Structures are given as C-alpha cells and as structure tokens.
mmCIF file of C-alpha atoms and ligand atoms in Angstrom:
data_model
loop_
_atom_site.group_PDB
_atom_site.id
_atom_site.type_symbol
_atom_site.label_atom_id
_atom_site.label_comp_id
_atom_site.label_asym_id
_atom_site.label_seq_id
_atom_site.Cartn_x
_atom_site.Cartn_y
_atom_site.Cartn_z
ATOM 1 C CA MET J 1 131.172 58.767 56.050
ATOM 2 C CA LYS J 2 133.645 56.465 54.316
ATOM 3 C CA ALA J 3 136.192 56.899 57.112
ATOM 4 C CA PHE J 4 133.575 56.041 59.726
ATOM 5 C CA ILE J 5 132.537 52.889 57.858
ATOM 6 C CA HIS J 6 136.161 51.759 57.824
ATOM 7 C CA LYS J 7 136.396 52.252 61.576
ATOM 8 C CA ASN J 8 133.248 50.215 62.269
ATOM 9 C CA LYS J 9 134.228 46.544 61.979
ATOM 10 C CA ASP J 10 130.658 45.167 62.170
ATOM 11 C CA LEU J 11 129.326 47.485 59.486
ATOM 12 C CA LYS J 12 132.360 46.817 57.295
ATOM 13 C CA ASN J 13 131.685 43.069 57.600
ATOM 14 C CA ILE J 14 128.002 43.498 56.678
ATOM 15 C CA ILE J 15 128.950 45.508 53.592
ATOM 16 C CA ARG J 16 131.658 42.985 52.646
ATOM 17 C CA GLU J 17 129.260 40.043 53.060
ATOM 18 C CA THR J 18 126.515 41.788 51.054
ATOM 19 C CA ALA J 19 128.997 42.490 48.265
ATOM 20 C CA GLU J 20 130.081 38.837 48.201
ATOM 21 C CA ILE J 21 126.524 37.490 48.153
ATOM 22 C CA ALA J 22 125.463 40.010 45.474
ATOM 23 C CA GLY J 23 128.101 38.357 43.298
ATOM 24 C CA TYR J 24 126.527 34.932 43.945
ATOM 25 C CA LEU J 25 123.100 36.264 42.893
ATOM 26 C CA TRP J 26 124.664 37.404 39.623
ATOM 27 C CA GLN J 27 126.553 34.116 39.127
ATOM 28 C CA ARG J 28 123.371 32.099 39.709
ATOM 29 C CA GLY J 29 121.701 34.050 36.872
ATOM 30 C CA TRP J 30 119.132 35.478 39.284
ATOM 31 C CA ALA J 31 120.239 39.097 38.940
ATOM 32 C CA GLU J 32 119.915 40.134 35.299
ATOM 33 C CA ARG J 33 120.552 43.855 34.801
ATOM 34 C CA ASN J 34 119.336 45.546 38.028
ATOM 35 C CA ALA J 35 117.301 42.576 39.288
ATOM 36 C CA SER J 36 117.489 41.793 43.029
ATOM 37 C CA ASN J 37 117.700 44.010 46.082
ATOM 38 C CA ILE J 38 118.930 43.587 49.649
ATOM 39 C CA SER J 39 118.363 45.554 52.842
ATOM 40 C CA VAL J 40 120.026 45.069 56.224
ATOM 41 C CA ASN J 41 118.864 46.669 59.465
ATOM 42 C CA ILE J 42 122.158 48.041 60.844
ATOM 43 C CA THR J 43 120.677 50.019 63.762
ATOM 44 C CA ASP J 44 122.404 47.795 66.337
ATOM 45 C CA VAL J 45 125.843 48.173 64.808
ATOM 46 C CA TYR J 46 125.895 51.727 63.455
ATOM 47 C CA GLN J 47 124.743 54.899 65.201
ATOM 48 C CA PRO J 48 126.737 57.799 63.761
ATOM 49 C CA GLU J 49 126.696 61.106 65.611
ATOM 50 C CA ILE J 50 125.217 63.548 63.134
ATOM 51 C CA SER J 51 124.863 67.233 64.009
ATOM 52 C CA GLU J 52 123.502 68.588 60.701
ATOM 53 C CA TYR J 53 120.863 66.484 58.921
ATOM 54 C CA SER J 54 120.057 69.244 56.415
ATOM 55 C CA THR J 55 123.201 68.299 54.447
ATOM 56 C CA PHE J 56 121.666 64.928 53.444
ATOM 57 C CA PRO J 57 118.971 64.266 50.823
ATOM 58 C CA PHE J 58 115.590 63.634 52.512
ATOM 59 C CA TYR J 59 112.615 61.700 51.088
ATOM 60 C CA GLY J 60 109.095 61.224 52.431
ATOM 61 C CA LEU J 61 107.488 57.755 52.735
ATOM 62 C CA GLN J 62 104.005 56.798 51.491
ATOM 63 C CA VAL J 63 103.417 54.749 54.629
ATOM 64 C CA SER J 64 104.726 55.443 58.130
ATOM 65 C CA TYR J 65 106.727 52.614 59.712
ATOM 66 C CA SER J 66 106.415 53.645 63.362
ATOM 67 C CA LYS J 67 108.392 50.683 64.773
ATOM 68 C CA LEU J 68 111.356 51.661 62.603
ATOM 69 C CA ALA J 69 111.607 55.305 63.754
ATOM 70 C CA GLY J 70 115.286 56.317 63.901
ATOM 71 C CA ASN J 71 116.446 52.953 62.468
ATOM 72 C CA LEU J 72 119.320 52.710 59.990
ATOM 73 C CA PHE J 73 119.468 50.457 56.920
ATOM 74 C CA PHE J 74 122.083 49.431 54.403
ATOM 75 C CA VAL J 75 120.050 49.158 51.168
ATOM 76 C CA THR J 76 120.880 48.463 47.519
ATOM 77 C CA GLY J 77 120.160 51.269 45.061
ATOM 78 C CA THR J 78 117.418 51.204 42.462
ATOM 79 C CA GLY J 79 118.641 50.412 38.967
ATOM 80 C CA LYS J 80 121.989 49.201 40.309
ATOM 81 C CA ARG J 81 123.583 45.951 39.198
ATOM 82 C CA MET J 82 124.431 43.247 41.732
ATOM 83 C CA ARG J 83 127.626 42.475 39.806
ATOM 84 C CA ASP J 84 128.709 46.126 40.193
ATOM 85 C CA LEU J 85 127.816 46.084 43.887
ATOM 86 C CA THR J 86 130.285 43.240 44.371
ATOM 87 C CA ARG J 87 133.162 45.477 43.254
ATOM 88 C CA LYS J 88 131.931 48.857 44.546
ATOM 89 C CA PRO J 89 129.348 48.430 47.305
ATOM 90 C CA MET J 90 129.072 52.086 48.344
ATOM 91 C CA LYS J 91 128.544 53.227 44.740
ATOM 92 C CA ASN J 92 125.619 50.808 44.362
ATOM 93 C CA ALA J 93 124.074 50.769 47.823
ATOM 94 C CA LEU J 94 123.379 53.420 50.442
ATOM 95 C CA ILE J 95 122.742 53.979 54.125
ATOM 96 C CA LEU J 96 119.414 55.488 55.105
ATOM 97 C CA LYS J 97 118.085 56.642 58.450
ATOM 98 C CA LEU J 98 114.392 57.022 59.202
ATOM 99 C CA ASN J 99 113.370 60.212 61.002
ATOM 100 C CA ASP J 100 111.847 60.229 64.468
ATOM 101 C CA ASN J 101 108.236 59.872 63.340
ATOM 102 C CA ALA J 102 109.178 57.444 60.525
ATOM 103 C CA SER J 103 107.491 59.604 57.883
ATOM 104 C CA GLY J 104 110.667 59.809 55.778
ATOM 105 C CA TYR J 105 114.382 59.115 55.627
ATOM 106 C CA TRP J 106 117.736 60.757 55.053
ATOM 107 C CA ILE J 107 120.302 59.097 52.833
ATOM 108 C CA ILE J 108 123.246 59.667 55.111
ATOM 109 C CA SER J 109 125.808 58.090 52.763
ATOM 110 C CA GLN J 110 125.133 60.827 50.181
ATOM 111 C CA LYS J 111 125.538 64.597 50.007
ATOM 112 C CA MET J 112 123.001 66.991 48.453
ATOM 113 C CA ASP J 113 125.326 67.803 45.541
ATOM 114 C CA GLY J 114 126.878 64.343 45.060
ATOM 115 C CA GLU J 115 126.248 61.561 42.536
ATOM 116 C CA ASN J 116 123.019 60.510 44.211
ATOM 117 C CA PHE J 117 120.663 57.600 43.660
ATOM 118 C CA LEU J 118 117.573 56.262 45.380
ATOM 119 C CA PRO J 119 117.046 53.012 47.329
ATOM 120 C CA THR J 120 115.441 50.033 45.628
ATOM 121 C CA SER J 121 111.973 50.485 44.112
ATOM 122 C CA GLU J 122 110.904 47.576 46.359
ATOM 123 C CA LEU J 123 111.568 49.698 49.472
ATOM 124 C CA PRO J 124 107.888 49.540 50.617
ATOM 125 C CA THR J 125 108.139 45.737 50.833
ATOM 126 C CA HIS J 126 111.570 45.833 52.503
ATOM 127 C CA LEU J 127 110.520 48.366 55.156
ATOM 128 C CA GLY J 128 107.158 46.684 55.692
ATOM 129 C CA ILE J 129 108.946 43.389 56.398
ATOM 130 C CA HIS J 130 111.484 45.042 58.736
ATOM 131 C CA GLN J 131 108.539 46.629 60.558
ATOM 132 C CA MET J 132 106.872 43.213 60.961
ATOM 133 C CA ILE J 133 110.163 41.803 62.329
ATOM 134 C CA ALA J 134 110.376 44.714 64.812
ATOM 135 C CA GLU J 135 106.754 44.175 65.893
ATOM 136 C CA ARG J 136 107.237 40.503 66.677
ATOM 137 C CA GLU J 137 110.734 41.171 68.100
ATOM 138 C CA SER J 138 112.401 38.372 66.159
ATOM 139 C CA MET J 139 116.099 38.324 65.228
ATOM 140 C CA GLU J 140 116.075 38.699 61.428
ATOM 141 C CA LYS J 141 118.054 41.661 60.098
ATOM 142 C CA VAL J 142 118.112 40.956 56.370
ATOM 143 C CA VAL J 143 115.501 41.120 53.597
ATOM 144 C CA MET J 144 116.502 39.802 50.171
ATOM 145 C CA HIS J 145 114.659 39.826 46.854
ATOM 146 C CA THR J 146 115.958 38.008 43.788
ATOM 147 C CA HIS J 147 114.753 36.458 40.516
ATOM 148 C CA ALA J 148 115.577 32.815 41.308
ATOM 149 C CA HIS J 149 114.411 31.517 37.946
ATOM 150 C CA ASP J 150 113.811 27.856 38.795
ATOM 151 C CA LEU J 151 111.395 28.969 41.519
ATOM 152 C CA VAL J 152 109.821 31.638 39.302
ATOM 153 C CA THR J 153 109.258 29.040 36.564
ATOM 154 C CA LEU J 154 107.132 26.937 38.913
ATOM 155 C CA THR J 155 104.778 29.893 39.468
ATOM 156 C CA HIS J 156 104.008 30.039 35.744
ATOM 157 C CA ALA J 157 102.009 26.812 36.132
ATOM 158 C CA LYS J 158 98.573 27.225 37.690
ATOM 159 C CA GLN J 159 98.896 23.864 39.441
ATOM 160 C CA PHE J 160 101.842 25.174 41.514
ATOM 161 C CA CYS J 161 100.259 28.509 42.463
ATOM 162 C CA ASP J 162 99.122 26.971 45.711
ATOM 163 C CA GLU J 163 101.109 26.961 48.940
ATOM 164 C CA ASP J 164 100.428 23.314 49.899
ATOM 165 C CA VAL J 165 101.203 21.961 46.444
ATOM 166 C CA LEU J 166 104.370 24.071 46.161
ATOM 167 C CA ASN J 167 105.712 23.021 49.545
ATOM 168 C CA LYS J 168 104.972 19.337 49.007
ATOM 169 C CA LEU J 169 106.886 19.513 45.735
ATOM 170 C CA LEU J 170 109.884 21.456 47.117
ATOM 171 C CA TRP J 171 110.187 19.340 50.272
ATOM 172 C CA SER J 172 109.918 16.114 48.263
ATOM 173 C CA MET J 173 112.926 16.771 46.041
ATOM 174 C CA HIS J 174 115.812 17.048 48.488
ATOM 175 C CA PRO J 175 116.388 16.264 52.203
ATOM 176 C CA GLU J 176 118.037 19.655 52.913
ATOM 177 C CA THR J 177 114.880 21.530 51.975
ATOM 178 C CA VAL J 178 112.891 19.910 54.793
ATOM 179 C CA ILE J 179 115.725 20.448 57.277
ATOM 180 C CA PHE J 180 116.686 24.045 56.455
ATOM 181 C CA VAL J 181 113.326 25.410 55.228
ATOM 182 C CA PRO J 182 110.945 23.645 57.655
ATOM 183 C CA LYS J 183 108.335 26.418 57.438
ATOM 184 C CA GLY J 184 108.221 26.089 53.659
ATOM 185 C CA VAL J 185 107.405 28.961 51.327
ATOM 186 C CA GLY J 186 104.512 31.377 51.180
ATOM 187 C CA PHE J 187 102.844 32.183 47.876
ATOM 188 C CA VAL J 188 102.055 35.765 46.834
ATOM 189 C CA PRO J 189 99.733 36.102 43.818
ATOM 190 C CA TYR J 190 100.896 38.466 41.074
ATOM 191 C CA ARG J 191 100.774 42.179 41.971
ATOM 192 C CA LEU J 192 102.509 45.200 40.504
ATOM 193 C CA PRO J 193 106.192 45.263 41.577
ATOM 194 C CA GLY J 194 107.063 48.122 43.933
ATOM 195 C CA SER J 195 103.418 48.609 44.984
ATOM 196 C CA ILE J 196 102.000 48.897 48.499
ATOM 197 C CA GLU J 197 99.653 45.993 47.556
ATOM 198 C CA ILE J 198 102.509 43.568 46.919
ATOM 199 C CA ALA J 199 104.190 44.774 50.135
ATOM 200 C CA THR J 200 101.015 44.038 52.139
ATOM 201 C CA GLU J 201 100.636 40.530 50.655
ATOM 202 C CA THR J 202 104.314 39.716 51.202
ATOM 203 C CA ILE J 203 104.277 40.815 54.845
ATOM 204 C CA LYS J 204 101.206 38.613 55.444
ATOM 205 C CA SER J 205 102.977 35.672 53.845
ATOM 206 C CA LEU J 206 106.229 36.128 55.793
ATOM 207 C CA GLN J 207 104.401 36.025 59.108
ATOM 208 C CA ASN J 208 104.439 32.227 58.795
ATOM 209 C CA HIS J 209 107.393 31.609 56.467
ATOM 210 C CA ASP J 210 110.944 32.799 55.901
ATOM 211 C CA VAL J 211 110.524 32.836 52.123
ATOM 212 C CA ALA J 212 107.674 34.149 49.976
ATOM 213 C CA MET J 213 107.404 33.366 46.285
ATOM 214 C CA TRP J 214 106.100 36.147 44.075
ATOM 215 C CA GLU J 215 104.041 34.703 41.217
ATOM 216 C CA LYS J 216 105.829 35.170 37.866
ATOM 217 C CA HIS J 217 108.514 37.440 39.368
ATOM 218 C CA GLY J 218 110.854 36.250 42.141
ATOM 219 C CA VAL J 219 111.266 35.522 45.830
ATOM 220 C CA PHE J 220 111.561 37.506 49.057
ATOM 221 C CA ALA J 221 113.411 35.973 51.997
ATOM 222 C CA ILE J 222 114.392 37.015 55.509
ATOM 223 C CA GLY J 223 117.260 35.905 57.718
ATOM 224 C CA LYS J 224 119.744 36.830 60.436
ATOM 225 C CA SER J 225 122.591 37.391 57.997
ATOM 226 C CA VAL J 226 122.931 38.004 54.275
ATOM 227 C CA ALA J 227 124.559 34.585 53.824
ATOM 228 C CA ASP J 228 121.807 32.758 55.776
ATOM 229 C CA THR J 229 119.123 34.486 53.724
ATOM 230 C CA PHE J 230 120.835 33.578 50.453
ATOM 231 C CA ASP J 231 121.152 29.944 51.594
ATOM 232 C CA LEU J 232 117.383 29.623 52.073
ATOM 233 C CA ILE J 233 116.726 30.682 48.478
ATOM 234 C CA ASP J 234 119.613 28.570 47.192
ATOM 235 C CA ILE J 235 118.280 25.405 48.862
ATOM 236 C CA LEU J 236 114.760 25.963 47.517
ATOM 237 C CA ALA J 237 116.155 26.672 44.048
ATOM 238 C CA LYS J 238 118.048 23.357 44.201
ATOM 239 C CA SER J 239 114.777 21.507 44.850
ATOM 240 C CA ALA J 240 113.081 23.219 41.920
ATOM 241 C CA LYS J 241 116.116 22.491 39.721
ATOM 242 C CA ILE J 242 116.021 18.754 40.580
ATOM 243 C CA TYR J 243 112.335 18.685 39.677
ATOM 244 C CA PHE J 244 112.989 20.317 36.300
ATOM 245 C CA LEU J 245 116.002 18.082 35.596
ATOM 246 C CA CYS J 246 113.800 15.019 36.137
ATOM 247 C CA ARG J 247 111.084 16.431 33.894
ATOM 248 C CA SER J 248 113.536 17.363 31.149
ATOM 249 C CA ALA J 249 114.978 13.830 31.308
ATOM 250 C CA ASP J 250 111.387 12.858 30.526
ATOM 251 C CA PHE J 251 110.368 11.218 33.774
ATOM 252 C CA VAL J 252 108.210 12.299 36.673
ATOM 253 C CA PRO J 253 110.298 12.310 39.890
ATOM 254 C CA GLU J 254 109.355 9.652 42.377
ATOM 255 C CA SER J 255 109.630 12.131 45.298
ATOM 256 C CA PHE J 256 109.902 11.222 48.977
ATOM 257 C CA THR J 257 107.174 9.076 50.447
ATOM 258 C CA ASP J 258 105.044 10.458 53.299
ATOM 259 C CA GLY J 259 107.013 8.211 55.661
ATOM 260 C CA GLN J 260 110.372 9.543 54.441
ATOM 261 C CA LEU J 261 109.087 13.116 54.781
ATOM 262 C CA ALA J 262 107.899 12.478 58.330
ATOM 263 C CA GLU J 263 111.314 11.017 59.225
ATOM 264 C CA LEU J 264 113.086 14.071 57.771
ATOM 265 C CA ARG J 265 110.744 16.391 59.639
ATOM 266 C CA LYS J 266 111.666 14.696 62.902
ATOM 267 C CA LEU J 267 115.327 15.222 62.055
ATOM 268 C CA ALA J 268 114.582 18.894 61.288
ATOM 269 C CA ASP J 269 112.863 19.322 64.678
ATOM 270 C CA ASN J 270 116.016 18.155 66.450
ATOM 271 C CA PHE J 271 118.363 20.177 64.291
HETATM 272 P P1 13P Z 301 115.465 47.824 41.859
HETATM 273 O O1 13P Z 301 116.558 48.075 40.861
HETATM 274 O O2 13P Z 301 114.596 49.044 42.043
HETATM 275 O O3 13P Z 301 116.012 47.295 43.157
HETATM 276 O O4 13P Z 301 114.489 46.731 41.255
HETATM 277 C C1 13P Z 301 114.932 45.435 40.971
HETATM 278 C C2 13P Z 301 113.860 44.430 41.063
HETATM 279 O O5 13P Z 301 114.142 43.247 41.120
HETATM 280 C C3 13P Z 301 112.459 44.887 41.112
HETATM 281 O O6 13P Z 301 111.573 43.877 41.479
HETATM 282 ZN ZN1 ZN Z 302 112.277 41.905 41.090
#
C-alpha cells in the first residue's frame, strides 16, 4: 500500500496537503486533543487493483450511501491528533473503500493483524455530505470539521443562533467574508455529535451553503481542495475574531452599511 501511494503523485499531494492543513488547525487552537476530522473523496485519483479483499478489515454502515458505491476516501482516524497527522499522516488517517452496494467499507490501508484504528466518529456526516455532493454532481471533494472557537463562541449566544443574524454579523466585519463566502453559513442546532440526526441536519444546511455552524461545537465545511476548505473557515473565523476584539475593547463595531455590503456583493458576483 505504502509503495503504491508513493507512486501515485495526485494521492501523495492530497495526503501532503492534508498533513499541512492539519497542522494549521492545531496551530489555530481549533484542534485540541483529537478535535477535527477531514475526509477527501479520492476515487478519481486512486483506483488500486485489489484481488483479495478478505485481507482488509471490513465494517458495516448504519445507512447505505448508494451514490458512493465503490468510492474511495482518505479519512482521518477517530481519536487521532491533528498535530500527529502532520508528521505521520498514514498512522493517523486511513483509506477506505465502500463496497458495491455501499452497505459497508474496507479499510484498505490496514491489514487484519496490524495496528488498526477506525475512521472519525463523524463518518456519518462526512459520508452523508459526500453523497449529497455526488447527487448534485458538484465538484467538492473535501469535507472538514473543526472546533473554530471564535465561531463556536458566537453560537453560545441565543441572539446569534439564527442564520440571518449570523450572516449579517459575519459579512459586516470584513470585506473578504462577503467575497469568499458569498453563500454565508448555515446554522445547525445542537445535536449529539456523531449521530445520524446531526448528519441529516448538516446535509440539509450544506445544500445552500459551503459552511455549516454546529451550535456549541464547531463547523463543517466543503471545498474542492483541503486548502480551499480551510480558507473558508479561516475567513469566517477572522470575522468573528474582529467582532470579539471590538467587544473586548468595549465598543460595539460599526459594521458595514447596507450600501457598502451591496457594493461588496457586486464585487463578489464578478469575482
Ligand atoms: P474524532 O476523533 O472521532 O474524529 O472526533 C473528533 C471530533 O471533533 C468530534 O466531533
Ligand atoms: Zn467535533
């Protein structure tokens, strides 16, 4: 497996980029202990010829993701640290392949008797989002979850647990947010992490946005590359940070006027 990865330039680049960005999540303070998880649909770049699937660990899925039958994913492991992934990606992430009826998956980067670990506990949300992307045939390959604390902090105030209010605030703090996150964020009310319920709510929310905020927990974002996906969260976190810096300096930010926002939106449309 390792030798094959080294021979595949595209896959090697995806793993290298994921490792780099995992380090940024840690540096930002968004990835305490095992917090954060990333999955990349690598079906287009990696199709290994496997003759004997019985040598790989196999796990059933609670939900069948029919559009993802036979697809391959590079996914971070549950309980693994992002800062460790940066140094040793294949010891902290794995490659899984869904079977032909999408009722389960093999971990093809592991052997039955090896030092095995499972994919992220948020796998139902990751796969559900990849399935939605496959259904609408859009180009996103990456799903990223992290505990971006400035954004999480906002969701601890009832007044911000509303999509319109949240987006007005985030767009009004910094020009880049309007330009690079024109669809704004979705808001997902608190649900148990790892549950099918939170997966269902997140998928609904990401039908109209590229980022969904999980109340009192974190964010989920989608993008074409790991770097692009990280950038979306980073830009939104900057807006939230500016808001909190103003408040901690004891003033309420003036924010953009409706006219300034409209002007920025026009710029975003032409971008
Ligand atoms: P995992 O270690 O299972 O990926 O969980 C991290 C996390 O952030 C859960 O929401
Ligand atoms: Zn989390």
